[in-house]
PDB file of C-alpha atoms and ligand atoms in Angstrom:
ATOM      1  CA  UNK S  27     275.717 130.305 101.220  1.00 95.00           C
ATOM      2  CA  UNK S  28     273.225 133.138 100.754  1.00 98.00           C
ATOM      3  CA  UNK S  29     272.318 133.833 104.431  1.00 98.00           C
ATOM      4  CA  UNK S  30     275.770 132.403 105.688  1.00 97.00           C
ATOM      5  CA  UNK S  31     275.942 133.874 109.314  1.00 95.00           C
ATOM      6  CA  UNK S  32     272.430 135.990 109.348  1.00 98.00           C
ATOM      7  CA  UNK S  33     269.876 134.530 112.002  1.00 98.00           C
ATOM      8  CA  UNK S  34     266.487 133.641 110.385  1.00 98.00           C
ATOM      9  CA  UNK S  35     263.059 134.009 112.520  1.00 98.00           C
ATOM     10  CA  UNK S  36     260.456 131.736 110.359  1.00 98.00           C
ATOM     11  CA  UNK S  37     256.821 131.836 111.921  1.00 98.00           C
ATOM     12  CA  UNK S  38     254.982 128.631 111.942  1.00 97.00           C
ATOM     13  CA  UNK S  39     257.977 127.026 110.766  1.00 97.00           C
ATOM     14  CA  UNK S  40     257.394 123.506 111.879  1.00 94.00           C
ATOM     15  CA  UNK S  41     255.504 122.307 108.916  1.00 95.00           C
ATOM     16  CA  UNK S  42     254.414 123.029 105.810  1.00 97.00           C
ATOM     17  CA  UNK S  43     255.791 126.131 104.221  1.00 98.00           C
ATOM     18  CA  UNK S  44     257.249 126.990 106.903  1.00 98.00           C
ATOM     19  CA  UNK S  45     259.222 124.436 107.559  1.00 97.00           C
ATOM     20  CA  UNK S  46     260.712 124.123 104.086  1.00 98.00           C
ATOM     21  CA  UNK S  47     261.989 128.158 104.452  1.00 98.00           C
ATOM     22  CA  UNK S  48     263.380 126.916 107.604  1.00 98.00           C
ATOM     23  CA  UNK S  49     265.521 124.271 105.458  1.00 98.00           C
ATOM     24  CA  UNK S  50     265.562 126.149 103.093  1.00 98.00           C
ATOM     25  CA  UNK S  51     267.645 129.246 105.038  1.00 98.00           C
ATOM     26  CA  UNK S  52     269.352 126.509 107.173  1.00 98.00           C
ATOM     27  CA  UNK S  53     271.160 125.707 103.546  1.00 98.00           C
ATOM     28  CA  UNK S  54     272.593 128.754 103.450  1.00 98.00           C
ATOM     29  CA  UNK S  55     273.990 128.913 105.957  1.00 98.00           C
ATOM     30  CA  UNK S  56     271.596 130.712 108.289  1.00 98.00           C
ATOM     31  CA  UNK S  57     270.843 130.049 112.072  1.00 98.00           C
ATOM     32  CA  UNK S  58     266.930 129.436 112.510  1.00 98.00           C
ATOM     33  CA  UNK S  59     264.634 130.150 114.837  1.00 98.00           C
ATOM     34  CA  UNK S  60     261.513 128.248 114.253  1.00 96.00           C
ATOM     35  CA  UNK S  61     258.326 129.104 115.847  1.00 93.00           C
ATOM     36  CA  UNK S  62     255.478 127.195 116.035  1.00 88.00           C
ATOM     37  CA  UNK S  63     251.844 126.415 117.822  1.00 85.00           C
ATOM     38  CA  UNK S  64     252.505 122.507 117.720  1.00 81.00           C
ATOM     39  CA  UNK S  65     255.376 120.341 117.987  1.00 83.00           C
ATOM     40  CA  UNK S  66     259.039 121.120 116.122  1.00 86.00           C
ATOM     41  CA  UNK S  67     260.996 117.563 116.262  1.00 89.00           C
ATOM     42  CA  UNK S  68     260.821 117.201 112.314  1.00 92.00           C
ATOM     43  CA  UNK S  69     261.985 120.206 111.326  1.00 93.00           C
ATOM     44  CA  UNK S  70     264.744 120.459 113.898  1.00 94.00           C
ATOM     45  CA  UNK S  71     265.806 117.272 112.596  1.00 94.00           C
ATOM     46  CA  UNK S  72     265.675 118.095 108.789  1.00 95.00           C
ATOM     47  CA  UNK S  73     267.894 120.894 109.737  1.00 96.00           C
ATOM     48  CA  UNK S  74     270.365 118.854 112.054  1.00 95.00           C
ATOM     49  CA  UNK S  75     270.702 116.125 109.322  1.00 96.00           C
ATOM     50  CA  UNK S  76     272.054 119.055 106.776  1.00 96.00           C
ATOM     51  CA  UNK S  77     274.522 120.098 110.067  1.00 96.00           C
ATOM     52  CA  UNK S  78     272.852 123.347 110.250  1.00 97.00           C
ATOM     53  CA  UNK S  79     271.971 125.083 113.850  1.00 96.00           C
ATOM     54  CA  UNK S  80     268.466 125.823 114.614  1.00 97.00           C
ATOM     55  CA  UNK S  81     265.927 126.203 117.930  1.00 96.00           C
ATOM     56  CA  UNK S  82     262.318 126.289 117.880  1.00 96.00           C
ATOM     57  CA  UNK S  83     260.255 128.344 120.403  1.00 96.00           C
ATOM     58  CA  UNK S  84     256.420 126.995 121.025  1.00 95.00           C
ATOM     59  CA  UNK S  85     253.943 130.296 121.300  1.00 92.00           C
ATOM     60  CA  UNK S  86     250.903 131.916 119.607  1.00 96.00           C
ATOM     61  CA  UNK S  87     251.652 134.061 117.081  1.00 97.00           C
ATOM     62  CA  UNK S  88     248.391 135.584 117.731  1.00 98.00           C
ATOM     63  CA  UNK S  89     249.499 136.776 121.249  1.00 97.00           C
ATOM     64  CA  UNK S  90     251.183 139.912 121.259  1.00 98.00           C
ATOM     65  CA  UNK S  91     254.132 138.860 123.265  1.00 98.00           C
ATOM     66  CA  UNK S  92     254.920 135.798 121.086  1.00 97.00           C
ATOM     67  CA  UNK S  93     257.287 138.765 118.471  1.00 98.00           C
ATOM     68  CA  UNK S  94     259.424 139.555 121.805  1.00 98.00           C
ATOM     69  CA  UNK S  95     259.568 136.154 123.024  1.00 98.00           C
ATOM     70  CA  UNK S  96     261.084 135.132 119.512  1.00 98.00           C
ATOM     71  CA  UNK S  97     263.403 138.356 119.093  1.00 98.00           C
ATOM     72  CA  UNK S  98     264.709 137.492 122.440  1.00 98.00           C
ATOM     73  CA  UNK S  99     265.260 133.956 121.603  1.00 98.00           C
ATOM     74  CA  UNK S 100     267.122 134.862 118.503  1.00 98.00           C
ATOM     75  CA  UNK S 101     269.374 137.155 120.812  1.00 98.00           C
ATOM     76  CA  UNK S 102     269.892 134.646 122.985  1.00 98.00           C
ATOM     77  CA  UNK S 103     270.936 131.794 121.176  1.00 98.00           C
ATOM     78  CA  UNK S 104     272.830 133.493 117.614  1.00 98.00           C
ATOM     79  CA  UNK S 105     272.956 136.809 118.762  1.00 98.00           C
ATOM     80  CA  UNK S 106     270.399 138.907 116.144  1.00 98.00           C
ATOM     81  CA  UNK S 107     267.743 138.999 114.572  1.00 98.00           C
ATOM     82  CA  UNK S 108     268.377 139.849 110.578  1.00 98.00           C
ATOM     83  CA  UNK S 109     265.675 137.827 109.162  1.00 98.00           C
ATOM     84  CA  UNK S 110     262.027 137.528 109.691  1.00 98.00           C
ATOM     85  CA  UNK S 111     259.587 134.973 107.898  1.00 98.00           C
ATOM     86  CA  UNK S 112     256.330 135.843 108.836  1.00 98.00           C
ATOM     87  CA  UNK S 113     254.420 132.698 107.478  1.00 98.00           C
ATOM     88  CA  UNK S 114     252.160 131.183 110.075  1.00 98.00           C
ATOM     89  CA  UNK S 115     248.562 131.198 109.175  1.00 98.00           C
ATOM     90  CA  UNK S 116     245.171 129.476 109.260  1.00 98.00           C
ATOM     91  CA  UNK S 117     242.323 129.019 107.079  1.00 98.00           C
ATOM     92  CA  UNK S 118     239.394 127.555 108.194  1.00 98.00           C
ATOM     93  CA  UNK S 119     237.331 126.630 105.243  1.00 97.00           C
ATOM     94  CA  UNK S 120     234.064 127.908 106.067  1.00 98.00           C
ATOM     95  CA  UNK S 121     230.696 129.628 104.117  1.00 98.00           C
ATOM     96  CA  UNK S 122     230.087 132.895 104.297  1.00 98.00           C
ATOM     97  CA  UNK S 123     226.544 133.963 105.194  1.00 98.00           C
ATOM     98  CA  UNK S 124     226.836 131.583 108.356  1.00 98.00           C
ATOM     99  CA  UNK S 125     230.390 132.201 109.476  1.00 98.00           C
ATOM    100  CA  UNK S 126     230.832 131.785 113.193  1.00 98.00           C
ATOM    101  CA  UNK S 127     232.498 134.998 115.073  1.00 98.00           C
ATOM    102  CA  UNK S 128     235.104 132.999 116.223  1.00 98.00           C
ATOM    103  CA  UNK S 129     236.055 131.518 113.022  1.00 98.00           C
ATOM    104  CA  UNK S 130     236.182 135.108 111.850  1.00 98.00           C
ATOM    105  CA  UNK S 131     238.378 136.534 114.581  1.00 98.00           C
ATOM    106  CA  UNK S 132     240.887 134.277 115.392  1.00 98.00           C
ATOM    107  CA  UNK S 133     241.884 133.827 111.412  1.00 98.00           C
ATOM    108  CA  UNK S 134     241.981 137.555 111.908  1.00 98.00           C
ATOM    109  CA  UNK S 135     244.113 137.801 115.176  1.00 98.00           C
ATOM    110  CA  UNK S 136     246.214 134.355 113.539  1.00 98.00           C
ATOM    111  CA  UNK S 137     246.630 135.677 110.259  1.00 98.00           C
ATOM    112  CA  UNK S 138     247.323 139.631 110.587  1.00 98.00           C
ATOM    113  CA  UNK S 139     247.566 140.782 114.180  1.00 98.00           C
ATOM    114  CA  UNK S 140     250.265 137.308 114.374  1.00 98.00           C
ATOM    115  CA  UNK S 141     252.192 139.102 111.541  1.00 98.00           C
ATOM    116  CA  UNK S 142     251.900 143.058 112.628  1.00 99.00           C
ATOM    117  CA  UNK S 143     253.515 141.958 116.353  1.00 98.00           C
ATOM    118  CA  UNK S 144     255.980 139.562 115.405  1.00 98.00           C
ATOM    119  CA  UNK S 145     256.762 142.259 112.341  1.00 99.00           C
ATOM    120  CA  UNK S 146     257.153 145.351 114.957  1.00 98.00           C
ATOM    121  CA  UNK S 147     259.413 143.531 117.639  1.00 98.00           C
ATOM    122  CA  UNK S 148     261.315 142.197 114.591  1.00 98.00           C
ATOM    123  CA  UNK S 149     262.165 145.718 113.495  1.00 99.00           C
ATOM    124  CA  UNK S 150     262.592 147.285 116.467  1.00 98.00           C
ATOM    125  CA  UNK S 151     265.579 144.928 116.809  1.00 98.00           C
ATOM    126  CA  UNK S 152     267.213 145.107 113.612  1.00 98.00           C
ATOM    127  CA  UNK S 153     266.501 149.017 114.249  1.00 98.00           C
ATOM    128  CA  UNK S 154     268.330 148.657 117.331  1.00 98.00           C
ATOM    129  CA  UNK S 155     271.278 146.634 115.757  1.00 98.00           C
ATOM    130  CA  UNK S 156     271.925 149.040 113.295  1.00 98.00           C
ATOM    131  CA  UNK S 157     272.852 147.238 110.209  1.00 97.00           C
ATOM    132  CA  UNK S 158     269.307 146.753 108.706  1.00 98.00           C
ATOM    133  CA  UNK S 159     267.736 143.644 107.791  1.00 98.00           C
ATOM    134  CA  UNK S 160     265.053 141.800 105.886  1.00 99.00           C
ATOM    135  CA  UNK S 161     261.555 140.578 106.347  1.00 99.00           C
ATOM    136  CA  UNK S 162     259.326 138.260 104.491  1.00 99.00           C
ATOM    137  CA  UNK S 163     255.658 137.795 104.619  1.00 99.00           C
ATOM    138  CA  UNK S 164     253.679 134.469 103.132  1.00 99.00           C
ATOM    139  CA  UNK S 165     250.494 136.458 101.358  1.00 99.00           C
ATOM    140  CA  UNK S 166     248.816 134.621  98.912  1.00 98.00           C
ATOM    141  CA  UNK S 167     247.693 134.809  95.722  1.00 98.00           C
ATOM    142  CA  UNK S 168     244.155 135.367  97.630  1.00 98.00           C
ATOM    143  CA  UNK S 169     245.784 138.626  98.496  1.00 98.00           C
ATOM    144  CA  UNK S 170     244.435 139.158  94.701  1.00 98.00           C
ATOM    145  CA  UNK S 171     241.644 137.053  94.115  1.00 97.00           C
ATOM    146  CA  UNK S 172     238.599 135.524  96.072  1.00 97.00           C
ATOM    147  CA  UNK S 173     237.599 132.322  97.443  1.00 96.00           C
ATOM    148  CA  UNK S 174     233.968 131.690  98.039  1.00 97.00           C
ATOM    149  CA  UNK S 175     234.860 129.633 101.666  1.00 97.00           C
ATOM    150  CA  UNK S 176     237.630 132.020 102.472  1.00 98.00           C
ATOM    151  CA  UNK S 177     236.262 135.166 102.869  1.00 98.00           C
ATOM    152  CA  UNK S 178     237.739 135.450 106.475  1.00 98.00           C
ATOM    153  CA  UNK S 179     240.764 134.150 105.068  1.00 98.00           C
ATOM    154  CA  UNK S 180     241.464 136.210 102.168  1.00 98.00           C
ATOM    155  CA  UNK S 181     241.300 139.818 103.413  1.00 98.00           C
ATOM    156  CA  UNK S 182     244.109 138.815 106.049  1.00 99.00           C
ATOM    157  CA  UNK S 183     246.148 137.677 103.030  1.00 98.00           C
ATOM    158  CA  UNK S 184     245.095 141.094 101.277  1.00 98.00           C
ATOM    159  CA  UNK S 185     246.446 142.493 104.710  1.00 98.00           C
ATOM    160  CA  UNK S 186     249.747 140.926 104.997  1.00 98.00           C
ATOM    161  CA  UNK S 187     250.710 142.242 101.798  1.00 98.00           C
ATOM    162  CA  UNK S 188     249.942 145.585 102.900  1.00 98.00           C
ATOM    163  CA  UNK S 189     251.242 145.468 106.212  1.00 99.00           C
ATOM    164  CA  UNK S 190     254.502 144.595 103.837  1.00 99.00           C
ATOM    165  CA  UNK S 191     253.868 147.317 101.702  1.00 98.00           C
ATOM    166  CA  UNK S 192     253.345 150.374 104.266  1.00 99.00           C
ATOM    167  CA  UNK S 193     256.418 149.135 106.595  1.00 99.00           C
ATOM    168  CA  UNK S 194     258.474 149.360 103.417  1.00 99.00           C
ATOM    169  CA  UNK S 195     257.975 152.751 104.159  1.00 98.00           C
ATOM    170  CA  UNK S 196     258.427 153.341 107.831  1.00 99.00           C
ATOM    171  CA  UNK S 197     261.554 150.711 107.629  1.00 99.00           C
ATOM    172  CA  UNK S 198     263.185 152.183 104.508  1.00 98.00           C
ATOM    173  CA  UNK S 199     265.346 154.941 106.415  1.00 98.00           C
ATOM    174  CA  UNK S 200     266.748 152.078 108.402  1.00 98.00           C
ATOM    175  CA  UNK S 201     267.657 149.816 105.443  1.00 98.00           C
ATOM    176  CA  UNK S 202     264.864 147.157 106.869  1.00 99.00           C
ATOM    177  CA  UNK S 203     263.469 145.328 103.339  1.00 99.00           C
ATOM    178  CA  UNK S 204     259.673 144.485 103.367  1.00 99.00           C
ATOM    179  CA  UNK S 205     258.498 142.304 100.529  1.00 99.00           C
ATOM    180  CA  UNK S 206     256.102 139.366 100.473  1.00 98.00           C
ATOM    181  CA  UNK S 207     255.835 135.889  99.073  1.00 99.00           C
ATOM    182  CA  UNK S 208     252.342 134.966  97.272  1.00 98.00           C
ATOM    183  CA  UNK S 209     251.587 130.987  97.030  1.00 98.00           C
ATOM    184  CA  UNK S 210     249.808 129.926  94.955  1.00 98.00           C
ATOM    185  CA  UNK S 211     247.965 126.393  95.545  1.00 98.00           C
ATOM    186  CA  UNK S 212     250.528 124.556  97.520  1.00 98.00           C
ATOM    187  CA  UNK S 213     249.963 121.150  98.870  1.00 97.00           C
ATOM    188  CA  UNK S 214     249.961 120.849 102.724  1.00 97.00           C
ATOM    189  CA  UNK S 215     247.647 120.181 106.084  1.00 96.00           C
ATOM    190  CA  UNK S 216     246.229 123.500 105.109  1.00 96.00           C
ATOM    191  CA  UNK S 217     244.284 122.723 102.252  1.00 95.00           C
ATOM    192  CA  UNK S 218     244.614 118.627 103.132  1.00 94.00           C
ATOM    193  CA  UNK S 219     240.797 118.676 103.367  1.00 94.00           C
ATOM    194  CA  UNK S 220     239.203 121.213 100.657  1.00 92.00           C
ATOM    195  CA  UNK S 221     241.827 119.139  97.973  1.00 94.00           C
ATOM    196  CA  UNK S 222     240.245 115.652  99.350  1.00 94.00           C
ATOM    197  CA  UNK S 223     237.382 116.999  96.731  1.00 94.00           C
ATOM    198  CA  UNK S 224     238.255 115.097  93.751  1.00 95.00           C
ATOM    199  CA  UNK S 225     236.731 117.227  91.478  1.00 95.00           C
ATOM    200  CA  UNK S 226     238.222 120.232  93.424  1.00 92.00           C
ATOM    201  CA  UNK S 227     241.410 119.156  93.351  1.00 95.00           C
ATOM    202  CA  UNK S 228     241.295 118.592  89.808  1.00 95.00           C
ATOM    203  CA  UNK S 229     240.205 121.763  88.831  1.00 94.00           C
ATOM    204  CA  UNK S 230     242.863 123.394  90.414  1.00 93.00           C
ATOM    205  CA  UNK S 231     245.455 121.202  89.089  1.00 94.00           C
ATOM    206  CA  UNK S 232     243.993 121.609  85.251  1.00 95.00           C
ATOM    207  CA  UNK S 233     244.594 125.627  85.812  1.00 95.00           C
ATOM    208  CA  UNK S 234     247.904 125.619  86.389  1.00 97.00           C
ATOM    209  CA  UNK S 235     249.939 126.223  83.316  1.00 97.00           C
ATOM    210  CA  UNK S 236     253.151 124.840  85.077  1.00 97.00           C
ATOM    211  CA  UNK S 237     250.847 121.211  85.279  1.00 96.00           C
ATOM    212  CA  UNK S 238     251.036 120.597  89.069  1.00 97.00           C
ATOM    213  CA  UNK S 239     249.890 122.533  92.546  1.00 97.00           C
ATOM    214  CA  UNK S 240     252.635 123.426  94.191  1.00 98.00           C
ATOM    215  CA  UNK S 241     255.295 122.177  96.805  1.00 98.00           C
ATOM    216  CA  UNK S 242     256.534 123.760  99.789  1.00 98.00           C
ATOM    217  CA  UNK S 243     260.149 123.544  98.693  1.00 98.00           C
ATOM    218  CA  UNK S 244     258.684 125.700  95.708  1.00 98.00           C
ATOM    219  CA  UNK S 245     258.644 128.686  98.272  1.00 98.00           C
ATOM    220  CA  UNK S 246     261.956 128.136  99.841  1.00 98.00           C
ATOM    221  CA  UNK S 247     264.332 129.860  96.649  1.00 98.00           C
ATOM    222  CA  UNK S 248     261.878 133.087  96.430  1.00 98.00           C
ATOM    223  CA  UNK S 249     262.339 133.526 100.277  1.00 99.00           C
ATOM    224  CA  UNK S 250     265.788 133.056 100.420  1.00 98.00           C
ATOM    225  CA  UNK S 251     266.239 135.018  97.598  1.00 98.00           C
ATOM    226  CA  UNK S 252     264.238 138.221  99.159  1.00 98.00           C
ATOM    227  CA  UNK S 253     265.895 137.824 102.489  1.00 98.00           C
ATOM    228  CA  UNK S 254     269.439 137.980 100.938  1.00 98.00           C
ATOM    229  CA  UNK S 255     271.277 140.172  99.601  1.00 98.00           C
ATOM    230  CA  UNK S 256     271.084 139.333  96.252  1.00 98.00           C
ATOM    231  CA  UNK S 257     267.827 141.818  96.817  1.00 98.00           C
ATOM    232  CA  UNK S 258     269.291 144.356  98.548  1.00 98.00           C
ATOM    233  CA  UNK S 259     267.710 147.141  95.975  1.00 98.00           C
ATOM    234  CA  UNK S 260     263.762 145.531  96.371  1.00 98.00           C
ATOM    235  CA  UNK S 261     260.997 146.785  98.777  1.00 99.00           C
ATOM    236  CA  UNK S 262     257.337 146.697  99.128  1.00 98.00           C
ATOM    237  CA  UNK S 263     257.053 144.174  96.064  1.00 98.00           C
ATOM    238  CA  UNK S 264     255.152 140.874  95.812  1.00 98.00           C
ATOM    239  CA  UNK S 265     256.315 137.416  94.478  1.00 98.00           C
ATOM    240  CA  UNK S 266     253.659 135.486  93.062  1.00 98.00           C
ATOM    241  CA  UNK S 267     254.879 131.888  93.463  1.00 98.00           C
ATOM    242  CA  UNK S 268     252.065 129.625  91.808  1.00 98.00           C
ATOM    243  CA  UNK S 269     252.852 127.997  88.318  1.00 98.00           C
ATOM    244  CA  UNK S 270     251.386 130.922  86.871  1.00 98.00           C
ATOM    245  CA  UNK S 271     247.828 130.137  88.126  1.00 97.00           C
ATOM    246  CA  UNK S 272     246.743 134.003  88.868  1.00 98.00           C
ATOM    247  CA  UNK S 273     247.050 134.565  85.052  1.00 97.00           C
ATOM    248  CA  UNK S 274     245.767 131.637  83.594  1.00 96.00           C
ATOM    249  CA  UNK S 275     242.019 133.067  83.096  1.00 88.00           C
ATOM    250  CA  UNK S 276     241.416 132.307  79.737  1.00 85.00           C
TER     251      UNK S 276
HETATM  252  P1  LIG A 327     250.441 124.407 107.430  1.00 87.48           P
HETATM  253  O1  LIG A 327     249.158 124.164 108.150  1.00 87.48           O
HETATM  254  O2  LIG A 327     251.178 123.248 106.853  1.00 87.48           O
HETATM  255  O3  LIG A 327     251.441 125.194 108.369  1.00 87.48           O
HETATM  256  C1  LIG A 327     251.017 126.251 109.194  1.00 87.48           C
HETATM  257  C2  LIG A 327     252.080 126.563 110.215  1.00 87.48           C
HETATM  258  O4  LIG A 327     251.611 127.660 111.003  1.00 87.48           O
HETATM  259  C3  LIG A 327     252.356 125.407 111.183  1.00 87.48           C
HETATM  260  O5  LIG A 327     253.741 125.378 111.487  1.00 87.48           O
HETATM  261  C4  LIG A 327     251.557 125.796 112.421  1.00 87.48           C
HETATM  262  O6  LIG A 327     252.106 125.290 113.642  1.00 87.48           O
HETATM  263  C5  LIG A 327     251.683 127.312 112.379  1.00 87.48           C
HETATM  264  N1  LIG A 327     250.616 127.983 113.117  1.00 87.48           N
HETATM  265  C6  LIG A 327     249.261 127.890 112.908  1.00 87.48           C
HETATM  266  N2  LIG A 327     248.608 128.630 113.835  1.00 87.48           N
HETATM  267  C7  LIG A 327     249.564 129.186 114.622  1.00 87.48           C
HETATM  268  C8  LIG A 327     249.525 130.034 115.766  1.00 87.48           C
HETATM  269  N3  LIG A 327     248.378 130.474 116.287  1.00 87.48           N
HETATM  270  N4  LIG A 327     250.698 130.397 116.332  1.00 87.48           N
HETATM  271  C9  LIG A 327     251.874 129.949 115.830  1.00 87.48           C
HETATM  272  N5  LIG A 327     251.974 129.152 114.757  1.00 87.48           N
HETATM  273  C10 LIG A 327     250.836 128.777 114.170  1.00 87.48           C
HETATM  274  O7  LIG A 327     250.071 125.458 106.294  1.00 87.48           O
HETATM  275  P2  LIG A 327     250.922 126.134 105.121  1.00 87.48           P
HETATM  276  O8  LIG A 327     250.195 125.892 103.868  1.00 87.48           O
HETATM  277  O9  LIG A 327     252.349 125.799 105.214  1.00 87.48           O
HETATM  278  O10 LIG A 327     250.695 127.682 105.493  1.00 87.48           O
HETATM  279  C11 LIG A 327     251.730 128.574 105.809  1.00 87.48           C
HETATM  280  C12 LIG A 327     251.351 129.962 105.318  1.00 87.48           C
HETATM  281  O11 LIG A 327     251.256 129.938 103.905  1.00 87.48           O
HETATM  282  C13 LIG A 327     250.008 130.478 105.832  1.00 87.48           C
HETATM  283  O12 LIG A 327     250.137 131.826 106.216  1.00 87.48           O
HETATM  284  C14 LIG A 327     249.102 130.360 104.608  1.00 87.48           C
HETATM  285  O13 LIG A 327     248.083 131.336 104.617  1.00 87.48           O
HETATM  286  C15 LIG A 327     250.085 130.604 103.508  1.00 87.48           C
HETATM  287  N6  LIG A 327     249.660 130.106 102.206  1.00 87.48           N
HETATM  288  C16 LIG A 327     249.456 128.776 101.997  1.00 87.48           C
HETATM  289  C17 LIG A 327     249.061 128.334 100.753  1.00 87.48           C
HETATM  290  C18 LIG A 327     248.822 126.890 100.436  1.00 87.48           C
HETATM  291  O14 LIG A 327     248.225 126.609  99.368  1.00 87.48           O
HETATM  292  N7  LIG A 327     249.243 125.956 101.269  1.00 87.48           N
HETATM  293  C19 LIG A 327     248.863 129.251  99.719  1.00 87.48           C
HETATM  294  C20 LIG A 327     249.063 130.598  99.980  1.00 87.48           C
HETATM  295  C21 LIG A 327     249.474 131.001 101.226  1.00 87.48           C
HETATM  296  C1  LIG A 328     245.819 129.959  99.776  1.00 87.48           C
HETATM  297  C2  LIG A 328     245.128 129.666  98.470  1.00 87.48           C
HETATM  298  C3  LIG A 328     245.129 128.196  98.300  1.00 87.48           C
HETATM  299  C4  LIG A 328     244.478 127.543  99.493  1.00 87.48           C
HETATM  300  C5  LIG A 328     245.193 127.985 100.741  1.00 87.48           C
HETATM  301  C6  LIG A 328     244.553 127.428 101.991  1.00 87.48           C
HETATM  302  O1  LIG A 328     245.941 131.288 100.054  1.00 87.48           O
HETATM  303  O2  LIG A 328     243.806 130.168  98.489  1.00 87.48           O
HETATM  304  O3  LIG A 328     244.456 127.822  97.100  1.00 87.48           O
HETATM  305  O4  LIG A 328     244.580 126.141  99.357  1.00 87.48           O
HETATM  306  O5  LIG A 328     245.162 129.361 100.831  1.00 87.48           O
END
């Protein structure tokens, strides 16, 4: 019971990786706050069946009052905030030389803005409570490398990481951890599509030394693990969570 008692915010946490953090925390013992842009019922059930406590709160991360509106749920229903999971995120597949301005800003205000405001009113309410706290961003391993339909997509996951990185600093003096997560290749609706490519898929299972893309579930340990104590001495790093894919290059 690794989070027994702490209340977990998890971003986009109705599906995908999200949703198996939000298990995932709900097993040890955390109370979850799950937010979301679409419906919640699985996940709320998944973490009823396992008799843990959870509430989900439907907003868009990309709108800056979605952070408070979460904090406040937190507040309201467990009492704190100690945990955040910043994990939701988009990614449009789409080629670069014609990529619609849309396409571009809203994986933009999804991906980064999303994570700097529900980051700042996270921290401003552990600040506030005094007795620090810990919070997770899901980067990427296209925080390190490129993707030739992702170049909207990638520099946001470059961004998280950093985001992690400098509020490390500014959250340091109030014993507020900043680390991030980076997937790998992990099967869900994100990537449902661009995997549909035979060939593609394929490929990307071939490079994997560990032999298979990845599961959400596969996230859920390295989270818990970075928002518990068990890492109460580690800031500003990076966890690259993908079978050992980033250094399989020859
Ligand atoms: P997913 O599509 O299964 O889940 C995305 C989640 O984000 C959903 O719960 C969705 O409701 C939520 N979401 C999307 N837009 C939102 C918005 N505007 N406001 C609030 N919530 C919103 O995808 P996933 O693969 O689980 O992705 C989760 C995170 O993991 C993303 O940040 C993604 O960049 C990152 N990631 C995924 C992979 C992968 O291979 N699947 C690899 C590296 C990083
Ligand atoms: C990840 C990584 C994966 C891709 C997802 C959508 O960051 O690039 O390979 O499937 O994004």
């Amino acid at each position: 019971m690794l989070l027994e008692g702490k209340t977990v915010i998890v971003t986009g946490g109705s599906r995908g990786i999200g949703r198996a953090v939000a298990v995932g925390c709900a097993k040890q013992g955390a109370n979850v706050v799950v937010s979301h842009h679409s419906h919640a019922d699985e996940v709320l059930a998944d973490i009823d069946k396992i008799g843990g406590k959870a509430v989900a709160v439907q907003s868009d991360i990309a709108d800056p009052a979605t952070g408070t509106l979460l904090v406040n749920a937190a507040v309201k229903h467990f009492g704190s905030v100690d945990v955040l999971v910043s994990n939701a995120g988009i990614c449009p597949f789409h080629s670069f030389l014609d990529m619609p301005v849309d396409v571009l800003k809203r994986t933009m205000e999804v991906n980064l803005h999303g994570a700097f405001y529900v980051t700042q009113a996270a921290a401003n309410r552990m600040k506030d409570q005094g007795r620090g706290g810990a919070i997770i961003a899901v980067s990427s391993i296209s925080a390190l490398v490129g993707g030739e339909m992702q170049t909207h997509y990638t520099p946001t996951k470059a961004g998280v990481h950093s985001l992690m990185q400098s509020c490390a600093i500014a959250l340091g003096k109030y014993g507020i951890r900043c680390n991030s997560v980076l997937p790998g290749t992990i099967l869900t609706d994100i990537n449902k599509d661009d995997l549909a490519d035979a060939d593609k898929l394929a490929y990307m299972q071939n490079r994997i030394p560990l032999g298979r893309l990845g599961e959400p579930e596969d996230l859920a340990g390295p989270v818990v693990f970075l928002a518990s104590d068990m890492a109460r001495y580690v800031t500003g790093a990076a966890l690259l969570v993908d079978g050992g894919l980033f250094v399989n290059l020859q």
